[in-house]
Coordinates of N, CA and C in Angstrom, one line a residue:
M19 N 15.4 -17.2 20.8 CA 16.7 -16.6 20.5 C 16.7 -16.3 19.0
R20 N 17.2 -15.1 18.6 CA 17.2 -14.7 17.2 C 18.3 -15.4 16.5
K21 N 18.1 -15.6 15.2 CA 19.1 -16.2 14.3 C 20.2 -15.2 14.1
K22 N 21.4 -15.8 13.7 CA 22.5 -14.9 13.4 C 22.9 -15.1 11.9
I23 N 23.0 -14.0 11.2 CA 23.2 -14.0 9.8 C 24.5 -13.2 9.5
T24 N 25.4 -13.8 8.8 CA 26.6 -13.1 8.4 C 26.5 -12.7 6.9
V25 N 26.9 -11.5 6.6 CA 27.0 -11.1 5.2 C 28.4 -10.7 4.9
V26 N 29.1 -11.5 4.0 CA 30.5 -11.3 3.7 C 30.6 -10.3 2.5
G27 N 31.2 -9.2 2.7 CA 31.3 -8.2 1.6 C 30.4 -7.0 1.9
A28 N 30.9 -5.9 2.1 CA 30.1 -4.7 2.4 C 30.0 -3.7 1.2
G29 N 30.1 -4.3 0.0 CA 29.8 -3.5 -1.2 C 28.4 -3.2 -1.3
R30 N 28.0 -2.8 -2.5 CA 26.6 -2.4 -2.7 C 25.6 -3.6 -2.5
V31 N 26.0 -4.8 -3.0 CA 25.2 -6.0 -2.9 C 25.1 -6.4 -1.4
G32 N 26.3 -6.4 -0.7 CA 26.3 -6.8 0.7 C 25.5 -5.9 1.5
E33 N 25.7 -4.6 1.3 CA 25.0 -3.6 2.1 C 23.4 -3.7 1.9
T34 N 23.0 -3.9 0.6 CA 21.6 -4.0 0.3 C 21.0 -5.3 1.0
T35 N 21.8 -6.4 0.9 CA 21.4 -7.6 1.5 C 21.2 -7.4 3.0
A36 N 22.1 -6.8 3.6 CA 22.0 -6.6 5.1 C 20.8 -5.7 5.4
H37 N 20.6 -4.7 4.6 CA 19.4 -3.8 4.9 C 18.1 -4.6 4.8
I38 N 18.0 -5.4 3.7 CA 16.7 -6.2 3.5 C 16.5 -7.1 4.7
L39 N 17.6 -7.8 5.1 CA 17.5 -8.7 6.2 C 17.1 -8.0 7.5
A40 N 17.7 -6.8 7.7 CA 17.4 -6.0 8.9 C 15.9 -5.5 8.9
K41 N 15.5 -5.1 7.7 CA 14.2 -4.6 7.6 C 13.1 -5.6 7.9
K42 N 13.4 -6.9 7.4 CA 12.5 -8.0 7.7 C 12.7 -8.6 9.1
A43 N 13.8 -8.1 9.8 CA 14.1 -8.6 11.1 C 14.2 -10.1 11.1
L44 N 15.0 -10.6 10.2 CA 15.2 -12.1 10.1 C 16.3 -12.6 11.0
G45 N 17.0 -11.7 11.6 CA 18.1 -12.2 12.5 C 19.1 -11.1 12.8
D46 N 19.9 -11.2 13.8 CA 21.0 -10.3 14.1 C 22.0 -10.5 13.0
I47 N 22.6 -9.4 12.5 CA 23.5 -9.4 11.3 C 24.9 -9.0 11.7
V48 N 25.8 -9.7 11.1 CA 27.3 -9.3 11.1 C 27.7 -9.1 9.7
L49 N 28.2 -7.9 9.4 CA 28.7 -7.4 8.1 C 30.2 -7.5 8.1
V50 N 30.8 -8.2 7.2 CA 32.2 -8.4 7.2 C 32.8 -7.9 5.9
D51 N 34.0 -7.1 6.0 CA 34.7 -6.7 4.8 C 36.2 -6.5 5.2
I52 N 37.1 -6.9 4.3 CA 38.5 -6.8 4.6 C 39.0 -5.3 4.7
V53 N 38.2 -4.4 4.1 CA 38.6 -3.0 4.1 C 38.4 -2.5 5.6
P54 N 39.4 -2.0 6.2 CA 39.2 -1.5 7.6 C 38.1 -0.5 7.8
N55 N 37.2 -0.7 8.7 CA 36.2 0.3 9.1 C 35.0 0.4 8.1
L56 N 35.2 -0.2 6.9 CA 34.1 -0.1 6.0 C 32.8 -0.8 6.5
A57 N 32.9 -2.0 6.9 CA 31.7 -2.7 7.4 C 31.2 -2.1 8.6
A58 N 32.1 -1.6 9.5 CA 31.6 -1.0 10.8 C 30.8 0.3 10.5
G59 N 31.3 1.1 9.5 CA 30.6 2.3 9.2 C 29.2 2.0 8.6
K60 N 29.1 1.1 7.7 CA 27.9 0.7 7.0 C 26.9 0.1 8.0
A61 N 27.5 -0.7 8.9 CA 26.6 -1.3 10.0 C 26.0 -0.2 10.9
L62 N 26.7 0.8 11.2 CA 26.2 1.9 12.0 C 25.1 2.6 11.2
D63 N 25.3 2.9 9.9 CA 24.3 3.5 9.1 C 23.0 2.6 9.1
L64 N 23.1 1.3 9.0 CA 22.0 0.4 9.0 C 21.3 0.4 10.4
M65 N 22.1 0.5 11.4 CA 21.5 0.5 12.8 C 20.7 1.8 13.0
E66 N 21.1 2.9 12.4 CA 20.3 4.1 12.5 C 19.1 4.1 11.7
L67 N 18.9 3.2 10.8 CA 17.7 3.0 10.0 C 16.6 2.2 10.8
R68 N 17.0 1.6 11.9 CA 16.1 0.7 12.6 C 14.8 1.4 13.0
P69 N 14.8 2.6 13.5 CA 13.6 3.2 13.9 C 12.6 3.4 12.7
I70 N 13.2 3.7 11.6 CA 12.4 3.9 10.4 C 11.8 2.5 9.9
D71 N 12.6 1.5 10.0 CA 12.2 0.2 9.6 C 11.4 -0.6 10.7
D72 N 11.3 0.0 11.9 CA 10.6 -0.6 13.0 C 11.2 -1.9 13.3
S73 N 12.5 -2.0 13.5 CA 13.3 -3.2 13.7 C 14.2 -3.0 14.9
D74 N 14.3 -4.1 15.7 CA 15.2 -4.0 16.9 C 16.4 -5.0 16.8
I75 N 16.6 -5.5 15.6 CA 17.7 -6.4 15.4 C 19.1 -5.7 15.6
T76 N 20.1 -6.4 15.8 CA 21.5 -5.9 16.0 C 22.3 -6.0 14.7
I77 N 23.0 -5.0 14.3 CA 23.9 -5.1 13.1 C 25.3 -4.6 13.6
T78 N 26.2 -5.5 13.3 CA 27.6 -5.1 13.7 C 28.5 -5.3 12.4
G79 N 29.6 -4.5 12.4 CA 30.5 -4.6 11.3 C 31.9 -4.9 11.7
T80 N 32.6 -5.7 11.0 CA 33.9 -6.1 11.4 C 34.8 -6.4 10.2
S81 N 36.1 -6.5 10.4 CA 37.0 -6.9 9.3 C 37.5 -8.3 9.5
G82 N 37.1 -9.0 10.6 CA 37.5 -10.3 10.8 C 36.3 -11.3 11.0
F83 N 36.6 -12.6 11.0 CA 35.5 -13.5 11.1 C 35.2 -14.0 12.5
E84 N 35.9 -13.5 13.5 CA 35.7 -14.0 14.9 C 34.3 -13.7 15.3
E85 N 33.8 -12.5 15.0 CA 32.5 -12.1 15.4 C 31.3 -12.8 14.7
T86 N 31.7 -13.5 13.6 CA 30.7 -14.3 12.9 C 30.4 -15.6 13.5
A87 N 31.1 -16.0 14.5 CA 31.1 -17.4 15.0 C 29.6 -17.8 15.4
G88 N 29.3 -19.0 15.0 CA 27.9 -19.5 15.3 C 26.8 -19.0 14.4
S89 N 27.2 -18.5 13.3 CA 26.1 -18.0 12.4 C 25.2 -19.1 11.9
D90 N 24.0 -18.8 11.7 CA 23.0 -19.8 11.1 C 23.0 -19.7 9.6
V91 N 23.2 -18.6 9.1 CA 23.3 -18.4 7.6 C 24.5 -17.4 7.3
V92 N 25.2 -17.8 6.2 CA 26.3 -16.9 5.8 C 26.0 -16.6 4.3
V93 N 26.0 -15.3 3.9 CA 25.8 -14.9 2.6 C 27.1 -14.3 2.1
V94 N 27.7 -14.9 1.0 CA 29.0 -14.4 0.5 C 28.7 -13.6 -0.7
T95 N 28.9 -12.3 -0.6 CA 28.7 -11.3 -1.7 C 30.1 -10.8 -2.2
S96 N 31.2 -11.2 -1.5 CA 32.5 -10.6 -1.8 C 33.0 -11.2 -3.1
G97 N 33.8 -10.4 -3.8 CA 34.3 -10.8 -5.1 C 34.6 -9.6 -6.0
M98 N 35.4 -9.8 -7.0 CA 35.8 -8.7 -7.9 C 34.7 -8.4 -8.8
P99 N 34.3 -7.2 -9.0 CA 33.3 -6.9 -10.1 C 33.9 -6.9 -11.4
R100 N 33.1 -7.1 -12.4 CA 33.6 -7.1 -13.8 C 33.9 -5.7 -14.3
K101 N 35.0 -5.7 -15.1 CA 35.4 -4.5 -15.7 C 34.8 -4.5 -17.2
P102 N 34.7 -3.3 -17.8 CA 34.2 -3.3 -19.2 C 35.0 -4.3 -20.1
G103 N 34.2 -5.1 -20.8 CA 34.8 -6.0 -21.7 C 35.0 -7.4 -21.1
E104 N 35.0 -7.5 -19.8 CA 35.2 -8.8 -19.1 C 33.9 -9.6 -19.1
S105 N 34.1 -10.9 -19.2 CA 33.0 -11.8 -19.0 C 33.0 -12.3 -17.6
R106 N 32.0 -13.0 -17.2 CA 32.0 -13.6 -15.8 C 33.1 -14.7 -15.7
E107 N 33.4 -15.4 -16.8 CA 34.4 -16.4 -16.8 C 35.8 -15.7 -16.6
D108 N 36.0 -14.5 -17.0 CA 37.2 -13.8 -16.8 C 37.5 -13.6 -15.3
L109 N 36.5 -13.6 -14.5 CA 36.6 -13.4 -13.1 C 37.0 -14.6 -12.3
L110 N 37.0 -15.8 -13.1 CA 37.1 -17.1 -12.4 C 38.3 -17.1 -11.5
R111 N 39.5 -16.9 -12.0 CA 40.7 -17.0 -11.2 C 40.7 -16.1 -10.0
K112 N 40.3 -14.8 -10.3 CA 40.3 -13.8 -9.2 C 39.4 -14.2 -8.1
N113 N 38.2 -14.6 -8.4 CA 37.2 -14.8 -7.4 C 37.3 -16.1 -6.7
I114 N 38.0 -17.1 -7.3 CA 38.3 -18.3 -6.6 C 39.3 -18.0 -5.5
G115 N 40.2 -17.0 -5.7 CA 41.1 -16.6 -4.7 C 40.4 -15.9 -3.5
I116 N 39.2 -15.4 -3.7 CA 38.4 -14.8 -2.7 C 37.5 -15.7 -2.0
V117 N 36.7 -16.5 -2.8 CA 35.7 -17.4 -2.2 C 36.3 -18.5 -1.5
K118 N 37.4 -19.0 -1.9 CA 38.0 -20.2 -1.2 C 38.4 -19.8 0.2
P119 N 39.2 -18.8 0.5 CA 39.5 -18.5 1.9 C 38.3 -18.1 2.7
V120 N 37.3 -17.4 2.1 CA 36.1 -17.0 2.8 C 35.4 -18.3 3.2
S121 N 35.3 -19.3 2.4 CA 34.6 -20.5 2.7 C 35.4 -21.3 3.8
E122 N 36.7 -21.2 3.8 CA 37.5 -21.8 4.9 C 37.1 -21.1 6.3
Q123 N 37.0 -19.8 6.2 CA 36.7 -19.1 7.5 C 35.3 -19.4 7.9
V124 N 34.3 -19.5 7.0 CA 33.0 -19.8 7.3 C 32.9 -21.2 8.0
M125 N 33.6 -22.2 7.4 CA 33.6 -23.5 7.9 C 34.3 -23.6 9.3
K126 N 35.3 -22.7 9.5 CA 35.9 -22.7 10.8 C 35.0 -22.1 11.9
Y127 N 34.4 -21.0 11.7 CA 33.7 -20.3 12.7 C 32.2 -20.7 12.8
S128 N 31.6 -21.1 11.7 CA 30.2 -21.5 11.7 C 29.9 -22.8 10.9
P129 N 30.4 -23.9 11.6 CA 30.4 -25.2 10.9 C 29.0 -25.7 10.6
N130 N 28.0 -25.2 11.2 CA 26.6 -25.7 11.0 C 25.7 -24.7 10.2
A131 N 26.4 -23.7 9.6 CA 25.6 -22.7 8.9 C 25.1 -23.2 7.5
F132 N 24.1 -22.5 7.0 CA 23.8 -22.6 5.6 C 24.5 -21.5 4.8
L133 N 25.1 -21.9 3.7 CA 26.0 -21.0 2.9 C 25.3 -20.6 1.6
V134 N 25.2 -19.3 1.4 CA 24.5 -18.7 0.2 C 25.6 -17.9 -0.6
V135 N 25.9 -18.3 -1.8 CA 27.0 -17.7 -2.6 C 26.3 -16.8 -3.6
V136 N 26.8 -15.6 -3.7 CA 26.4 -14.6 -4.7 C 27.5 -14.2 -5.7
A137 N 28.7 -14.5 -5.4 CA 29.8 -14.1 -6.2 C 29.8 -14.7 -7.6
N138 N 30.4 -14.1 -8.6 CA 30.4 -14.6 -10.0 C 31.8 -15.1 -10.3
P139 N 31.8 -16.0 -11.3 CA 30.7 -16.7 -12.0 C 30.0 -17.6 -11.0
L140 N 28.7 -17.5 -10.9 CA 28.0 -18.0 -9.7 C 28.1 -19.5 -9.6
D141 N 27.8 -20.2 -10.7 CA 27.8 -21.7 -10.6 C 29.2 -22.2 -10.1
T142 N 30.2 -21.7 -10.7 CA 31.6 -22.1 -10.3 C 31.9 -21.8 -8.9
M143 N 31.6 -20.5 -8.5 CA 31.9 -20.1 -7.1 C 31.1 -21.0 -6.1
T144 N 29.9 -21.3 -6.4 CA 29.1 -22.2 -5.5 C 29.8 -23.6 -5.4
W145 N 30.2 -24.1 -6.5 CA 30.9 -25.4 -6.5 C 32.2 -25.3 -5.7
V146 N 32.9 -24.2 -5.8 CA 34.2 -24.0 -5.0 C 33.8 -24.0 -3.5
A147 N 32.8 -23.3 -3.1 CA 32.4 -23.2 -1.7 C 32.0 -24.6 -1.2
R148 N 31.3 -25.3 -2.0 CA 30.9 -26.7 -1.5 C 32.2 -27.6 -1.4
K149 N 33.0 -27.5 -2.4 CA 34.2 -28.3 -2.4 C 35.1 -28.0 -1.2
V150 N 35.3 -26.7 -0.9 CA 36.1 -26.3 0.2 C 35.5 -26.8 1.6
T151 N 34.2 -26.6 1.7 CA 33.6 -26.9 3.0 C 33.3 -28.4 3.2
G152 N 33.1 -29.0 2.0 CA 32.7 -30.5 2.1 C 31.3 -30.6 2.6
W153 N 30.5 -29.6 2.7 CA 29.1 -29.6 3.2 C 28.2 -30.3 2.2
P154 N 27.1 -30.8 2.7 CA 26.1 -31.4 1.8 C 25.5 -30.4 0.9
K155 N 24.9 -30.8 -0.2 CA 24.4 -29.9 -1.2 C 23.2 -29.1 -0.7
N156 N 22.5 -29.6 0.3 CA 21.4 -28.8 0.9 C 21.8 -27.7 1.8
R157 N 23.1 -27.5 2.0 CA 23.5 -26.4 2.8 C 24.4 -25.4 2.1
V158 N 24.6 -25.6 0.8 CA 25.4 -24.7 0.0 C 24.6 -24.3 -1.2
F159 N 24.2 -23.0 -1.3 CA 23.3 -22.6 -2.4 C 24.0 -21.4 -3.2
G160 N 23.6 -21.3 -4.5 CA 24.0 -20.2 -5.3 C 22.7 -19.4 -5.6
M161 N 22.8 -18.1 -5.3 CA 21.6 -17.2 -5.5 C 21.6 -16.7 -7.0
A162 N 20.8 -17.3 -7.8 CA 20.7 -17.0 -9.2 C 19.2 -17.0 -9.6
G163 N 19.0 -16.2 -10.6 CA 17.7 -16.2 -11.2 C 16.8 -15.0 -10.8
I164 N 16.8 -14.7 -9.5 CA 15.9 -13.6 -9.1 C 16.1 -12.3 -9.7
L165 N 17.4 -11.9 -9.9 CA 17.8 -10.7 -10.5 C 17.3 -10.6 -11.9
D166 N 17.7 -11.7 -12.7 CA 17.3 -11.7 -14.1 C 15.8 -11.9 -14.3
T167 N 15.2 -12.6 -13.4 CA 13.7 -12.7 -13.5 C 13.1 -11.3 -13.2
A168 N 13.6 -10.6 -12.3 CA 13.1 -9.2 -12.0 C 13.3 -8.3 -13.2
R169 N 14.4 -8.4 -13.9 CA 14.7 -7.6 -15.1 C 13.7 -8.0 -16.2
L170 N 13.5 -9.3 -16.4 CA 12.6 -9.8 -17.4 C 11.2 -9.3 -17.2
R171 N 10.7 -9.4 -16.0 CA 9.4 -8.9 -15.7 C 9.2 -7.4 -15.9
C172 N 10.3 -6.7 -15.5 CA 10.3 -5.2 -15.6 C 10.3 -4.8 -17.1
F173 N 11.1 -5.4 -17.9 CA 11.2 -5.0 -19.3 C 9.9 -5.4 -20.0
I174 N 9.3 -6.5 -19.7 CA 8.0 -6.9 -20.4 C 6.9 -5.9 -20.0
A175 N 6.9 -5.5 -18.7 CA 5.9 -4.6 -18.2 C 6.1 -3.2 -18.8
M176 N 7.4 -2.8 -19.0 CA 7.7 -1.5 -19.6 C 7.2 -1.4 -21.0
E177 N 7.5 -2.5 -21.8 CA 7.3 -2.5 -23.2 C 5.8 -2.6 -23.5
L178 N 5.0 -3.3 -22.7 CA 3.6 -3.5 -22.9 C 2.8 -2.5 -22.2
G179 N 3.4 -1.7 -21.3 CA 2.6 -0.7 -20.6 C 1.7 -1.2 -19.6
V180 N 2.1 -2.3 -18.9 CA 1.2 -2.8 -17.9 C 2.0 -2.8 -16.5
S181 N 1.3 -3.1 -15.5 CA 1.9 -3.2 -14.1 C 2.8 -4.4 -14.0
V182 N 3.9 -4.2 -13.3 CA 4.8 -5.4 -13.1 C 4.0 -6.5 -12.3
K183 N 3.0 -6.1 -11.6 CA 2.2 -7.1 -10.8 C 1.4 -8.0 -11.8
D184 N 1.2 -7.6 -13.0 CA 0.5 -8.4 -14.0 C 1.4 -9.4 -14.8
V185 N 2.7 -9.3 -14.5 CA 3.6 -10.1 -15.3 C 4.3 -11.1 -14.4
Q186 N 4.1 -12.4 -14.7 CA 4.7 -13.5 -14.0 C 5.7 -14.2 -15.0
A187 N 6.9 -14.4 -14.6 CA 7.9 -15.0 -15.5 C 9.1 -15.5 -14.6
F188 N 9.9 -16.3 -15.2 CA 11.1 -16.7 -14.6 C 12.2 -17.1 -15.6
V189 N 13.4 -17.1 -15.2 CA 14.6 -17.3 -16.0 C 15.4 -18.5 -15.5
L190 N 15.9 -19.4 -16.3 CA 16.6 -20.6 -15.9 C 18.1 -20.4 -16.4
G191 N 18.9 -21.1 -15.6 CA 20.3 -21.2 -16.0 C 21.2 -20.3 -15.2
G192 N 22.5 -20.4 -15.4 CA 23.5 -19.6 -14.6 C 23.4 -18.1 -15.0
H193 N 23.7 -17.2 -14.1 CA 23.5 -15.8 -14.3 C 24.5 -15.4 -15.4
G194 N 23.9 -15.1 -16.6 CA 24.8 -14.7 -17.7 C 24.0 -14.8 -19.0
D195 N 24.8 -14.7 -20.1 CA 24.1 -14.6 -21.4 C 23.5 -15.9 -21.9
E196 N 23.8 -17.0 -21.2 CA 23.2 -18.3 -21.6 C 21.9 -18.6 -20.9
M197 N 21.4 -17.7 -20.1 CA 20.2 -17.9 -19.4 C 19.0 -18.0 -20.4
V198 N 18.0 -18.7 -20.1 CA 16.9 -18.9 -21.0 C 15.6 -18.6 -20.3
P199 N 14.6 -17.9 -20.9 CA 13.4 -17.6 -20.3 C 12.5 -18.9 -20.1
G200 N 11.8 -19.0 -19.0 CA 10.8 -20.0 -18.8 C 9.4 -19.5 -19.2
E201 N 8.4 -20.0 -18.6 CA 7.1 -19.6 -18.9 C 6.8 -18.2 -18.5
V202 N 6.1 -17.5 -19.4 CA 5.7 -16.1 -19.1 C 4.2 -16.0 -19.1
R203 N 3.6 -15.4 -18.1 CA 2.2 -15.2 -18.0 C 1.8 -13.7 -17.8
L204 N 0.8 -13.2 -18.5 CA 0.3 -11.9 -18.3 C -1.1 -12.0 -17.7
R205 N -1.2 -11.6 -16.5 CA -2.5 -11.7 -15.8 C -3.1 -13.1 -15.9
G206 N -2.2 -14.1 -15.7 CA -2.7 -15.5 -15.7 C -2.8 -16.1 -17.1
R207 N -2.7 -15.3 -18.2 CA -2.8 -15.8 -19.5 C -1.5 -16.3 -20.0
H208 N -1.4 -17.6 -20.4 CA -0.2 -18.1 -20.9 C 0.3 -17.4 -22.1
S209 N 1.6 -17.0 -22.1 CA 2.0 -16.0 -23.1 C 3.4 -16.4 -23.7
D210 N 3.7 -17.7 -23.9 CA 5.0 -18.0 -24.4 C 5.0 -17.8 -25.9
R211 N 3.9 -17.7 -26.6 CA 3.9 -17.4 -28.0 C 3.3 -16.0 -28.4
E212 N 2.3 -15.6 -27.6 CA 1.6 -14.4 -28.0 C 1.4 -13.5 -26.7
A213 N 1.9 -12.3 -26.8 CA 1.8 -11.4 -25.6 C 0.5 -10.6 -25.8
H214 N -0.6 -11.1 -25.3 CA -1.9 -10.5 -25.4 C -2.2 -9.9 -24.0
V215 N -2.5 -8.6 -24.0 CA -2.8 -8.0 -22.7 C -4.2 -7.6 -22.6
E216 N -5.0 -8.2 -21.7 CA -6.4 -7.9 -21.6 C -6.6 -6.5 -21.0
G217 N -7.6 -5.8 -21.4 CA -7.9 -4.4 -20.9 C -8.2 -4.4 -19.5
E218 N -7.9 -3.3 -18.8 CA -8.2 -3.2 -17.4 C -9.7 -3.4 -17.1
D219 N -10.6 -2.8 -17.9 CA -12.0 -3.0 -17.8 C -12.7 -2.4 -18.9
R220 N -14.0 -2.4 -19.0 CA -14.8 -1.9 -20.1 C -14.5 -0.4 -20.3
R221 N -14.4 0.3 -19.2 CA -14.3 1.8 -19.3 C -12.9 2.1 -19.9
D222 N -11.9 1.3 -19.7 CA -10.6 1.6 -20.4 C -10.7 1.6 -21.9
R223 N -11.4 0.6 -22.4 CA -11.6 0.4 -23.8 C -12.5 1.5 -24.4
Q224 N -13.5 1.9 -23.6 CA -14.3 3.0 -24.1 C -13.6 4.3 -24.2
A225 N -12.7 4.5 -23.2 CA -11.9 5.7 -23.2 C -10.8 5.7 -24.3
D226 N -10.4 4.5 -24.7 CA -9.3 4.4 -25.6 C -9.6 3.3 -26.6
P227 N -10.4 3.5 -27.6 CA -10.8 2.5 -28.6 C -9.7 1.7 -29.3
G228 N -8.5 2.4 -29.4 CA -7.4 1.7 -30.1 C -6.6 0.7 -29.2
R229 N -7.0 0.7 -28.0 CA -6.2 -0.1 -27.0 C -6.1 -1.6 -27.4
G230 N -7.3 -2.2 -27.6 CA -7.4 -3.6 -27.9 C -6.6 -3.9 -29.2
R231 N -6.7 -3.1 -30.2 CA -5.9 -3.3 -31.4 C -4.4 -3.3 -31.2
R232 N -3.9 -2.3 -30.3 CA -2.5 -2.3 -30.1 C -2.1 -3.5 -29.3
D233 N -2.9 -4.0 -28.3 CA -2.6 -5.2 -27.6 C -2.4 -6.3 -28.5
R234 N -3.2 -6.5 -29.5 CA -3.1 -7.6 -30.4 C -1.9 -7.5 -31.3
Q235 N -1.4 -6.3 -31.4 CA -0.2 -6.1 -32.3 C 1.1 -6.4 -31.5
A236 N 1.0 -6.6 -30.2 CA 2.2 -6.8 -29.4 C 2.9 -8.1 -29.9
P237 N 4.2 -8.1 -30.1 CA 4.9 -9.3 -30.6 C 4.9 -10.4 -29.5
G238 N 5.3 -11.6 -30.0 CA 5.4 -12.8 -29.1 C 6.4 -12.5 -28.0
V239 N 6.2 -13.0 -26.8 CA 7.1 -12.8 -25.7 C 8.5 -13.4 -26.0
L240 N 8.5 -14.5 -26.7 CA 9.8 -15.1 -27.1 C 10.6 -14.1 -28.0
G241 N 9.9 -13.5 -28.9 CA 10.5 -12.5 -29.7 C 11.0 -11.3 -28.9
L242 N 10.3 -10.9 -27.9 CA 10.7 -9.8 -27.0 C 12.0 -10.2 -26.3
L243 N 12.0 -11.5 -25.8 CA 13.2 -11.9 -25.0 C 14.4 -12.0 -25.9
L244 N 14.2 -12.5 -27.1 CA 15.4 -12.6 -28.1 C 15.9 -11.2 -28.4
A245 N 14.9 -10.3 -28.6 CA 15.3 -8.9 -28.9 C 16.1 -8.3 -27.8
G246 N 15.7 -8.7 -26.5 CA 16.3 -8.1 -25.4 C 17.7 -8.6 -25.0
G247 N 18.1 -9.7 -25.5 CA 19.4 -10.3 -25.2 C 19.4 -11.0 -23.8
G248 N 20.6 -11.3 -23.4 CA 20.8 -12.1 -22.2 C 20.8 -11.3 -20.9
G249 N 21.4 -11.9 -19.9 CA 21.5 -11.3 -18.6 C 22.3 -10.0 -18.6
G250 N 22.0 -9.1 -17.6 CA 22.6 -7.8 -17.6 C 23.9 -7.9 -16.8
R251 N 24.6 -6.8 -16.7 CA 25.9 -6.7 -15.9 C 25.6 -6.5 -14.5
D252 N 26.6 -6.7 -13.7 CA 26.4 -6.6 -12.2 C 27.0 -5.2 -11.8
G253 N 26.3 -4.6 -10.9 CA 26.9 -3.5 -10.2 C 27.0 -2.2 -11.0
P254 N 27.7 -1.2 -10.4 CA 27.9 0.1 -11.0 C 28.9 0.1 -12.1
G255 N 29.0 1.2 -12.8 CA 30.0 1.3 -13.9 C 29.7 0.5 -15.1
D256 N 28.4 0.2 -15.4 CA 28.1 -0.6 -16.5 C 26.9 -0.1 -17.3
P257 N 26.8 1.2 -17.5 CA 25.7 1.7 -18.2 C 25.6 1.2 -19.6
E258 N 26.7 0.9 -20.3 CA 26.7 0.5 -21.7 C 26.2 -1.0 -21.7
G259 N 26.6 -1.8 -20.8 CA 26.2 -3.2 -20.9 C 24.7 -3.3 -20.6
R260 N 24.2 -2.6 -19.6 CA 22.8 -2.7 -19.3 C 21.9 -2.1 -20.4
E261 N 22.4 -1.0 -20.9 CA 21.5 -0.4 -22.0 C 21.5 -1.2 -23.2
A262 N 22.7 -1.9 -23.5 CA 22.7 -2.7 -24.7 C 21.8 -3.9 -24.6
R263 N 21.4 -4.3 -23.4 CA 20.6 -5.5 -23.2 C 19.1 -5.1 -23.0
R264 N 18.8 -3.8 -23.0 CA 17.5 -3.4 -22.8 C 16.6 -3.7 -24.0
P265 N 15.5 -4.4 -23.9 CA 14.7 -4.6 -25.1 C 14.2 -3.3 -25.8
V266 N 14.5 -3.2 -27.0 CA 14.0 -2.0 -27.8 C 13.2 -2.6 -28.9
L267 N 11.9 -2.6 -28.7 CA 11.0 -3.3 -29.6 C 10.2 -2.4 -30.6
G268 N 10.2 -1.2 -30.3 CA 9.4 -0.3 -31.1 C 7.9 -0.5 -30.9
L269 N 7.5 -1.0 -29.7 CA 6.1 -1.2 -29.5 C 5.4 0.1 -29.3
P270 N 4.2 0.2 -29.8 CA 3.4 1.5 -29.6 C 3.2 1.7 -28.1
R271 N 3.4 2.9 -27.6 CA 3.2 3.2 -26.2 C 1.8 3.5 -25.9
R272 N 1.3 3.1 -24.7 CA 0.0 3.5 -24.3 C 0.0 4.9 -23.7

């Protein structure tokens, strides 16, 4: 019997979450949103993608929680997005008013589920969900770190001109400007102080004699991170915030 997964919120994050779950065929999916017909329409779009994704799972959309009953996993993506100039803390009161009733419905219809919270400010919203449900800590999670880790790896790869596959890194802390970088490795080389990128092979260096010199001139990864700033903004409508946080290091391009 397939697992049942509920995604609360049919915005961009919720829709993308549902698509990834469907593509990996991790379980039948119920997409929920309070906007009438929004979840149903997006669920139909995702159902039509199944032949392309080679998946036979079922995706349904609804504006109520009755169809979510008996879910094994519930992912809460609902919440107000930030407006220009707002911090994640500014969302606190608004999103408590969303996450609290959602958690009550999850507890009512899927009392044995695992609950994954994505709404911001993440740490507080996860605490609210656990407080409302009273569930043990191993059943209530906050999804944090993967987005910022992906951004960090992407920016390092962009600035050093290497494949993202060659960059391993992670970020610690709540999703926001207070996150800190953990260990960074470039092709297995420990790089918390010096970003040294080894050449692809002997032929690369022969074709480009200046490559090794430019690699050695790359600044320390910690300097790169500090220059890049903290976590990015969420969702659409934030070109200024994301661009402001993009590392601009003046590194020589390959």
